[in-house]
Structures are given as structure tokens and as C-alpha cells.
Short mmCIF file of C-alpha atoms and ligand atoms in Angstrom, two decimals:
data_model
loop_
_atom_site.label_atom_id
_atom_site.label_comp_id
_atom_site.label_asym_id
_atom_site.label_seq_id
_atom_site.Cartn_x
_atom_site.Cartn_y
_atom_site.Cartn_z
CA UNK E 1 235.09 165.95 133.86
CA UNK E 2 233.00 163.47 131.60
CA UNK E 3 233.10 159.48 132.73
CA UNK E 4 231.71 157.09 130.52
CA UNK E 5 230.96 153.00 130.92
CA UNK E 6 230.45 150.89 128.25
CA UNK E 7 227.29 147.78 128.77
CA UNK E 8 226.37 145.43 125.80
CA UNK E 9 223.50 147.39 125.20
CA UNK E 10 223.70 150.77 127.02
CA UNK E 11 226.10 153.66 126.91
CA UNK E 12 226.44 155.54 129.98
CA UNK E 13 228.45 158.65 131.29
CA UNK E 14 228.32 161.10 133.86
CA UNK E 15 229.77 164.82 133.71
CA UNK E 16 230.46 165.93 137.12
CA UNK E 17 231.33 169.56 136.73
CA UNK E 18 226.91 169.63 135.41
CA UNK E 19 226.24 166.91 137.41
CA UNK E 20 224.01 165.61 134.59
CA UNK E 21 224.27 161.40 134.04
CA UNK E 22 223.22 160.08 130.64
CA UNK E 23 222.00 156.68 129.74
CA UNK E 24 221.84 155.61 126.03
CA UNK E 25 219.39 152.15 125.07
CA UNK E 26 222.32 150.65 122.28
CA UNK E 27 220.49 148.30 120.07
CA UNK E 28 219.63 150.39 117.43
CA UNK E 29 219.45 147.55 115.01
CA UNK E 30 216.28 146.17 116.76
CA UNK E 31 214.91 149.44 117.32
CA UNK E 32 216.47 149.33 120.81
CA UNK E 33 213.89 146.82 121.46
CA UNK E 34 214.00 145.04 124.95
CA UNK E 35 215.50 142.07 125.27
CA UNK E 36 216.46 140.80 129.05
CA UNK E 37 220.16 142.05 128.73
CA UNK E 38 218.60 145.65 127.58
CA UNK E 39 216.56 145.65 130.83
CA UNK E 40 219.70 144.72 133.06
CA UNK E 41 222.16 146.88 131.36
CA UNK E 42 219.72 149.54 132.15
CA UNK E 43 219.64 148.80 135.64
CA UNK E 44 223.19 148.25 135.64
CA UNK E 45 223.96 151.56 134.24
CA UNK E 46 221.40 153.83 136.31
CA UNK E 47 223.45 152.02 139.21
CA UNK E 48 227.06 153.02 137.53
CA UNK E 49 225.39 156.67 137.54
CA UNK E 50 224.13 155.95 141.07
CA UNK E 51 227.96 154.85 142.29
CA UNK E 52 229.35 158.49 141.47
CA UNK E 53 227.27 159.52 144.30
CA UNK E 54 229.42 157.23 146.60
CA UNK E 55 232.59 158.90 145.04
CA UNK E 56 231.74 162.06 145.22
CA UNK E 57 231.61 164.96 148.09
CA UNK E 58 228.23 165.20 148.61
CA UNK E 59 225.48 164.20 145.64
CA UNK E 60 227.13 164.75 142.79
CA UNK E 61 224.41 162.83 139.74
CA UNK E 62 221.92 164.79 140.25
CA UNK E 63 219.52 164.42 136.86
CA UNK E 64 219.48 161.45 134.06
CA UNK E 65 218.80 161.95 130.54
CA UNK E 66 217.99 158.26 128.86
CA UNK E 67 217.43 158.21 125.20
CA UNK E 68 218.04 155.57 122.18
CA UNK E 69 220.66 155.22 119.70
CA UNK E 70 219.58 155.42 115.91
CA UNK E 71 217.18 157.80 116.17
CA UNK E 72 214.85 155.93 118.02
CA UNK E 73 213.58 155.96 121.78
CA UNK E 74 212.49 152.28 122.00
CA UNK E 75 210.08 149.98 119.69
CA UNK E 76 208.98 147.86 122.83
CA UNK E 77 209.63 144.27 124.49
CA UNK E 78 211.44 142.52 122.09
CA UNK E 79 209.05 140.18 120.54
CA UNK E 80 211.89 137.44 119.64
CA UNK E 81 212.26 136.45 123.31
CA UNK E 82 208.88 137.72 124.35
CA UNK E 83 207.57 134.77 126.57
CA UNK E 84 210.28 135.00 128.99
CA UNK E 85 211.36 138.72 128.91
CA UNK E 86 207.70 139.59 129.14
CA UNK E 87 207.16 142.37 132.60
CA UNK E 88 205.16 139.35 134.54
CA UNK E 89 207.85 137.21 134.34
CA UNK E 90 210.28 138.78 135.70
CA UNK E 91 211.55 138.61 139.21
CA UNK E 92 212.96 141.36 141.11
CA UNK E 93 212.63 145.31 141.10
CA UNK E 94 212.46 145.89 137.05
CA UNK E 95 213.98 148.48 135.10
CA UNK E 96 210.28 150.44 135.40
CA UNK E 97 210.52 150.18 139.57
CA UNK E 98 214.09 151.52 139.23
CA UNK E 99 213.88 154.16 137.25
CA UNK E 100 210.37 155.45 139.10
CA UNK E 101 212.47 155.50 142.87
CA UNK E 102 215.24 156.67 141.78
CA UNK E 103 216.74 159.18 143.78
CA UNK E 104 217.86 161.50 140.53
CA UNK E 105 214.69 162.84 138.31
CA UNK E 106 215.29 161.03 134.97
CA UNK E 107 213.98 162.50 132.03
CA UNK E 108 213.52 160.11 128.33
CA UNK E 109 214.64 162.30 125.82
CA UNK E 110 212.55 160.83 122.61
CA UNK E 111 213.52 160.29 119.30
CA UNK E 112 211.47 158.18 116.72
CA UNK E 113 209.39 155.28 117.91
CA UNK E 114 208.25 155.05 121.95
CA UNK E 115 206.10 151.97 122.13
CA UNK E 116 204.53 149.73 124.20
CA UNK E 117 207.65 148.75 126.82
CA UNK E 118 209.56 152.10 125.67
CA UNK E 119 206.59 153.44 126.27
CA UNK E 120 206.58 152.19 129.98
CA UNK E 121 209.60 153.08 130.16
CA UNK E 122 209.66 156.62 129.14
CA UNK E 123 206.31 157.04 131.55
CA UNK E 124 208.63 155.65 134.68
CA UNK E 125 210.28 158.72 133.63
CA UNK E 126 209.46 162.09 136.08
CA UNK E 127 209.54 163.57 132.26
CA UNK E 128 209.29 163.04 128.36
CA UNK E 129 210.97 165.54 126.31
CA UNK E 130 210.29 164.75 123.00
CA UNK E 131 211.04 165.45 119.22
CA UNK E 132 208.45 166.37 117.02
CA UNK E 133 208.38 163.80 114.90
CA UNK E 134 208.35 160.71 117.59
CA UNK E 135 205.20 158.78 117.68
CA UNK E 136 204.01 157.14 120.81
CA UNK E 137 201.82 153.87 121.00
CA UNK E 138 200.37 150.67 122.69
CA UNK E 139 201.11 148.13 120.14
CA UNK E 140 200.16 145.35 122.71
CA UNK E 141 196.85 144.71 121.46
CA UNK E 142 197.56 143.24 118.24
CA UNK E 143 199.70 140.47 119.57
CA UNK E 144 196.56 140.19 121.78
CA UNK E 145 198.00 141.50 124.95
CA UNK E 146 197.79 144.78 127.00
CA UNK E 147 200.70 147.05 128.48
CA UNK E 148 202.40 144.58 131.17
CA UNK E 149 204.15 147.26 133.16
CA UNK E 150 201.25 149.17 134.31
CA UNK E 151 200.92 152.02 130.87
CA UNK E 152 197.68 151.94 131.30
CA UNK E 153 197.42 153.03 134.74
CA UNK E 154 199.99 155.55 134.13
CA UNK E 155 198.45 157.22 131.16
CA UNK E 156 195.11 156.96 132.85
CA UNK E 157 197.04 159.01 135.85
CA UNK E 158 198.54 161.45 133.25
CA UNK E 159 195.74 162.01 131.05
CA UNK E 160 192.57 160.24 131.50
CA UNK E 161 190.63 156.90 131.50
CA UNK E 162 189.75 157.57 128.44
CA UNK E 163 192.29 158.44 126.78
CA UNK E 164 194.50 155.85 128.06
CA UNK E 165 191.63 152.97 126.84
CA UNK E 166 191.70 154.56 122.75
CA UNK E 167 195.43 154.34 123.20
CA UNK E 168 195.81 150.62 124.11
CA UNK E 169 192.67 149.44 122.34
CA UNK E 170 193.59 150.87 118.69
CA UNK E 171 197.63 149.73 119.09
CA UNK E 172 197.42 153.31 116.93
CA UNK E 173 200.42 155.77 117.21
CA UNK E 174 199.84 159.29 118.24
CA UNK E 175 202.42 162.25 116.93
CA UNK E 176 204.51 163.80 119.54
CA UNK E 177 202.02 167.20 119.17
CA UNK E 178 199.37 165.12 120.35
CA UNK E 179 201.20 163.21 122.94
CA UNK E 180 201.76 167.03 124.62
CA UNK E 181 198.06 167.72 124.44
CA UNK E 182 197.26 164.58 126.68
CA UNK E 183 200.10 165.43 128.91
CA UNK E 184 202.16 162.00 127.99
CA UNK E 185 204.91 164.37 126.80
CA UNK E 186 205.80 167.29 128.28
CA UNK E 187 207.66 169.45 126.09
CA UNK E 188 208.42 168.92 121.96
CA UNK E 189 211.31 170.08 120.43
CA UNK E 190 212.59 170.17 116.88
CA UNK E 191 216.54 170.40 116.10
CA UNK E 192 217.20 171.51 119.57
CA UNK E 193 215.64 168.80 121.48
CA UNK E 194 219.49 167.77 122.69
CA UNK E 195 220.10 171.00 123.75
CA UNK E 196 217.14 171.77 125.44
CA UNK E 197 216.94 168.70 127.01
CA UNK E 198 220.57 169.20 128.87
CA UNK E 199 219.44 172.48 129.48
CA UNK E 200 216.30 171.08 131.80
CA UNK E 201 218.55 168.58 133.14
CA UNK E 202 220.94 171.34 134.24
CA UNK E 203 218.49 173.61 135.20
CA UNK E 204 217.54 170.44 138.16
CA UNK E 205 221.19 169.80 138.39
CA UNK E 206 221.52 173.02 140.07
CA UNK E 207 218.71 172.97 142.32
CA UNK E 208 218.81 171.78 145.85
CA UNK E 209 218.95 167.39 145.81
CA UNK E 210 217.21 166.70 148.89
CA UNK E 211 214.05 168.74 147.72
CA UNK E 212 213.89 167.24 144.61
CA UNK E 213 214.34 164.17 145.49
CA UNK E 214 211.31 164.70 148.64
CA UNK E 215 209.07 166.87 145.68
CA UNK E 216 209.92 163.35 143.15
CA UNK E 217 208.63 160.85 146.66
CA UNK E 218 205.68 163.38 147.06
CA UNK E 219 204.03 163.10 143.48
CA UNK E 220 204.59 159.37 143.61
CA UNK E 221 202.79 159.51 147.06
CA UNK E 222 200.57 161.78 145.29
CA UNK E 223 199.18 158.64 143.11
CA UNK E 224 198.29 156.10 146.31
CA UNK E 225 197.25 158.45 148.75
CA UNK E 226 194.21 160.01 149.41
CA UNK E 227 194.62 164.23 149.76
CA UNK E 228 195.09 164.14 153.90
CA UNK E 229 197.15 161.63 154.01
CA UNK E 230 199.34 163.16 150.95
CA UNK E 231 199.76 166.29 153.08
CA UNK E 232 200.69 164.80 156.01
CA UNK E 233 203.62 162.75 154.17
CA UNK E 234 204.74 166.67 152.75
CA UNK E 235 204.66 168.17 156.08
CA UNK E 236 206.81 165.34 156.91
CA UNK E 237 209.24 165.94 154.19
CA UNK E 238 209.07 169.35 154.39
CA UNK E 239 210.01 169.66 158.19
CA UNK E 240 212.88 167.49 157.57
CA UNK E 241 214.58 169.83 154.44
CA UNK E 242 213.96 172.07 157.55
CA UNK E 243 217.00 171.02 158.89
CA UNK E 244 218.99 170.52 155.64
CA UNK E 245 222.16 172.59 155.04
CA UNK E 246 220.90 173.29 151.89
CA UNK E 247 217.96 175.21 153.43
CA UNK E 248 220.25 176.89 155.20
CA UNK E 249 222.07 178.02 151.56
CA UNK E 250 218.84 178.71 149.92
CA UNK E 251 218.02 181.33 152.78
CA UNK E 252 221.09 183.11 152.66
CA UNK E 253 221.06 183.37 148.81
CA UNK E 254 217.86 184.68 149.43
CA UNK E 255 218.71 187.19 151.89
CA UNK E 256 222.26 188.65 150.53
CA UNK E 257 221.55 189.18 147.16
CA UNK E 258 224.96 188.86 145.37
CA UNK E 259 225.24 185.33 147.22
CA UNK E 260 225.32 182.43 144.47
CA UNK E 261 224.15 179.10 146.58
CA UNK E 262 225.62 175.97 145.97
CA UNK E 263 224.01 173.04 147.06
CA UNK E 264 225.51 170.01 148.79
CA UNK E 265 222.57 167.27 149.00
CA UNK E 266 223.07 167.58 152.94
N1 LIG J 1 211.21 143.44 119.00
C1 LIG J 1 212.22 142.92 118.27
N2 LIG J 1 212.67 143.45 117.13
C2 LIG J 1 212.07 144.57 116.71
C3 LIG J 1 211.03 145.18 117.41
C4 LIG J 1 210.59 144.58 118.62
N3 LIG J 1 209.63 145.10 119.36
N4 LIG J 1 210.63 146.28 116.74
C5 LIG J 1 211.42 146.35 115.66
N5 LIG J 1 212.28 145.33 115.62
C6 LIG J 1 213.29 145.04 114.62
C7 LIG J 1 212.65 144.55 113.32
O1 LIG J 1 212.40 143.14 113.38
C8 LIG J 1 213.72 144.90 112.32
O2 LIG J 1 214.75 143.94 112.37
P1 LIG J 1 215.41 143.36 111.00
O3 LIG J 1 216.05 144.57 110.34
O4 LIG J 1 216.38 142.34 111.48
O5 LIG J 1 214.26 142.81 110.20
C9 LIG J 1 214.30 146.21 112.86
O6 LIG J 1 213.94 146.25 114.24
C10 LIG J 1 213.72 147.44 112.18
O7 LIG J 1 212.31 147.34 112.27
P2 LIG J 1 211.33 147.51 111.00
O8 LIG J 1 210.03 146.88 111.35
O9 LIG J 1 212.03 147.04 109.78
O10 LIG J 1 211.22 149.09 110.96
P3 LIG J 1 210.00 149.94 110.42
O11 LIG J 1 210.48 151.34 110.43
O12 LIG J 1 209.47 149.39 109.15
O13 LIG J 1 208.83 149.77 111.52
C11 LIG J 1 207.92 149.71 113.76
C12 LIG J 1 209.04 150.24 112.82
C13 LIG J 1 208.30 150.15 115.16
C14 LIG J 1 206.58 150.29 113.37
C15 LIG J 1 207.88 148.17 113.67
O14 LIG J 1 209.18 147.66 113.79
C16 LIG J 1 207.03 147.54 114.74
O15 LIG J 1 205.82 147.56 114.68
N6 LIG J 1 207.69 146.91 115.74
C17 LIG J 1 207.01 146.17 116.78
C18 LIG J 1 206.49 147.12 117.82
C19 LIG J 1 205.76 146.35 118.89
O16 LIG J 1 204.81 145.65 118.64
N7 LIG J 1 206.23 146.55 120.13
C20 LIG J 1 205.57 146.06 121.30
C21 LIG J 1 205.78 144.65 121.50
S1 LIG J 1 204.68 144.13 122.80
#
């Protein structure tokens, strides 16, 4: 059965026989630009999504698509109300902390223009499904600034140094083609970008919650930890799925082969 929620500027529903949340940026006459209510009504509807856990027997959201209305991802902060919407001054977990912990892997399906803050935002994402004719950019640098909410770092972790420098330095935008070479997006679709995309989303829907939620802590761990230390955190994680129930399903649909497992985030 579908839910939906309405924000000022963000659509949001949640199917829970797929158990696949969605989260549309509604300002498509600015480009989905973001202002401050864009970057609350985000929060406010990953939350919504994050309240049918609550409700439900078990985890029931268990993968977010977020994409933009109009045919476009998001243009970037929203450079009417830029002083005070700007990432630095803002106090709080922002939309970028939110979406990176999470507890559901969110994926930005892309569309048109991803720049500067969309950018950000899509690369909080765990993944960037993309169409091929989106662009991606760092306009920052010609209003004399640099990415606020850390894109540099993050495409430095994705792709390299490098890589991440030509971005922010030129403001230039790179085709979605290109974006897959460097790794910023990870798969590029044509006319079945929607359908493939729900597909993915599905495809982690059905997978077990609590080990997907322990593999999404372990590549952010990944980033701050040095190797040892990384493995040590896994062991960790991995000897508590140990005594998950949904091991426990996973190894008996392994062992009796007609067995289809379904798993209860427990
Ligand atoms: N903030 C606020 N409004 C924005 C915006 C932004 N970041 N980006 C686009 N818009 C608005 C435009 O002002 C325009 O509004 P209007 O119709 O009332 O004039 C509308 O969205 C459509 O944009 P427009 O520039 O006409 O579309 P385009 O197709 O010609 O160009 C872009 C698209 C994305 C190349 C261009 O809008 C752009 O460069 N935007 C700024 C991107 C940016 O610098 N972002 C980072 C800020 S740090």
C-alpha cells in the first residue's frame, strides 16, 4: 500500500508492500534550488519515511530514492538567500549529516542539473543513478566560494585529489558519461533510469536491514579509519549480525533450497 505526505517543497511516499520510500526536491521553478525550507522539508520528510519504521512490524523503509521535480536533480544553494542558508551557517545536523547516517541506503536518482549543494547532496547519497544527459558541477568558484558541505573531500574520496581540484576550480560541468568514469555516478541510464532505479532500490529492499545498514556504517568508517582499526569495527559488526534472526533466515534459505527468506530487520 502506497502513503504519501505532502511538505512545501518535498513530496514524499512510502510503498510498504516494496518497502521502497521516495523523496521528491518540489521547487522546480528555481531549479529545486535550496532555500532553508528545502533543507528542512528534506529532513522532515526522510523522518516521515523514518516514522513507518515505528509503525511497522519490524523495518519496513528499507531504501530511499530522492530525485527533483522538473526534470532536474538540484541547481545548488539558492543564491537569493545565500548568506544565511549557506552550509556554515547552519546549526544542527544538516540535510548532508542526515542523509549520510541514515539507517536506509538512499540513492539520488538524477535528472538534469546536480550542482554545487545538489551536488553535496547527491554525494551524501550511498549512490547516484543518473540519466545520461545530467551534468554535474562545482559552480562555487565563480561566486568566489568553494563547496561548503565538504564536495571536495567527498569527490577527492570517490575519485581523486585531482580530479576533485579541476572540478571545483573550473565551476565547469561534466556529462553524466564522465561523471561514471570518475566514479561520482555510479550507473547512467537513458529512458529507463525510473525503472531501473526502483529496481536497485528493490533489489536492497529485499536484502537483510541489519547488514546493510552495518555494510552502510562500515564504508563510512571506511573513510576515518585507518585499515586495522576498520577491521576491527567489521568484526564487531559482523559478530553481532551473528546473532540476528535474519542470519538465522539467510542460513536456512541457504541450506533448503526451495526456502524463500524473508527478512525482519531483527
Ligand atoms: N538559486 C536560486 N535560483 C536558481 C538557482 C539557484 N542556485 N539556479 C537556478 N535558479 C533559478 C533561476 O534564477 C531561474 O529563475 P527565474 O525563472 O525566476 O529567472 C530558474 O531557476 C531557471 O534557471 P535559468 O538560469 O533560467 O535556467 P538555465 O537552464 O538557463 O540555466 C543553470 C540553468 C543551472 C545553468 C543556471 O540556472 C545556473 O547557473 N544556476 C546557478 C547554479 C549555481 O551557481 N549553483 C550553486 C550556487 S553556490
Amino acid at each position: 500500500m502506497e502513503h504519501d505526505t505532502e511538505f512545501d517543497t518535498t513530496l514524499a511516499s512510502f510503498d510498504d508492500d516494496t518497502g521502497v520510500g521516495h523523496v521528491t526536491l518540489n521547487r522546480p521553478d528555481s531549479l529545486n534550488a535550496l532555500n532553508t525550507q528545502l533543507r528542512e522539508d528534506l529532513v522532515g520528510s526522510l523522518e516521515w519515511l523514518e516514522s513507518k519504521n515505528d509503525e511497522a512490524d519490524g523495518i519496513a523503509l528499507r531504501a530511499v530514492i530522492v530525485e527533483g521535480a522538473g526534470g532536474t536533480f538540484c541547481a545548488g544553494a539558492d543564491v537569493t538567500e545565500f548568506s544565511d542558508s549557506s552550509p556554515g551557517a547552519q546549526s544542527g545536523q544538516s540535510h548532508y549529516e542526515f542523509i549520510a547516517a541514515f539507517p536506509a541506503p538512499v540513492i539520488a536518482k538524477v535528472r538534469g542539473y546536480c550542482l554545487g549543494g545538489g551536488l553535496e547532496t547527491a554525494l551524501a547519497c550511498d549512490f547516484r543513478f543518473a540519466h545520461e544527459e545530467s551534468s554535474f558541477g562545482f559552480p562555487e568558484v565563480n561566486l568566489g566560494l568553494l563547496p561548503g558541505a565538504g564536495g571536495v573531500q567527498y569527490l577527492a574520496e570517490l575519485a581523486d585529489p585531482s580530479t576533485a581540484k579541476e572540478l571545483a576550480m573550473t565551476g565547469e560541468h561534466i556529462s553524466a558519461e564522465h561523471a561514471a568514469e570518475i566514479g561520482l555516478a555510479n550507473r547512467v541510464y537513458g529512458d529507463d533510469l525510473d525503472e531501473e532505479t526502483q529496481a536497485f532500490a528493490e533489489q536492497l529492499a529485499s536484502q537483510p536491514p541489519l547488514a546493510i545498514q552495518s555494510i552502510k556504517e562500515s564504508a563510512a568508517i571506511s573513510t576515518q579509519t585507518g585499515l586495522e582499526e576498520g577491521r576491527a569495527y567489521d568484526g564487531r559488526l559482523f559478530r553481532s549480525l551473528l546473532e540476528t534472526d535474519d542470519h538465522e533466515e539467510g542460513a536456512r534459505a541457504f541450506a533448503e533450497d526451495e526456502y524463500e527468506p524473508e527478512f525482519k530487520g531483527r
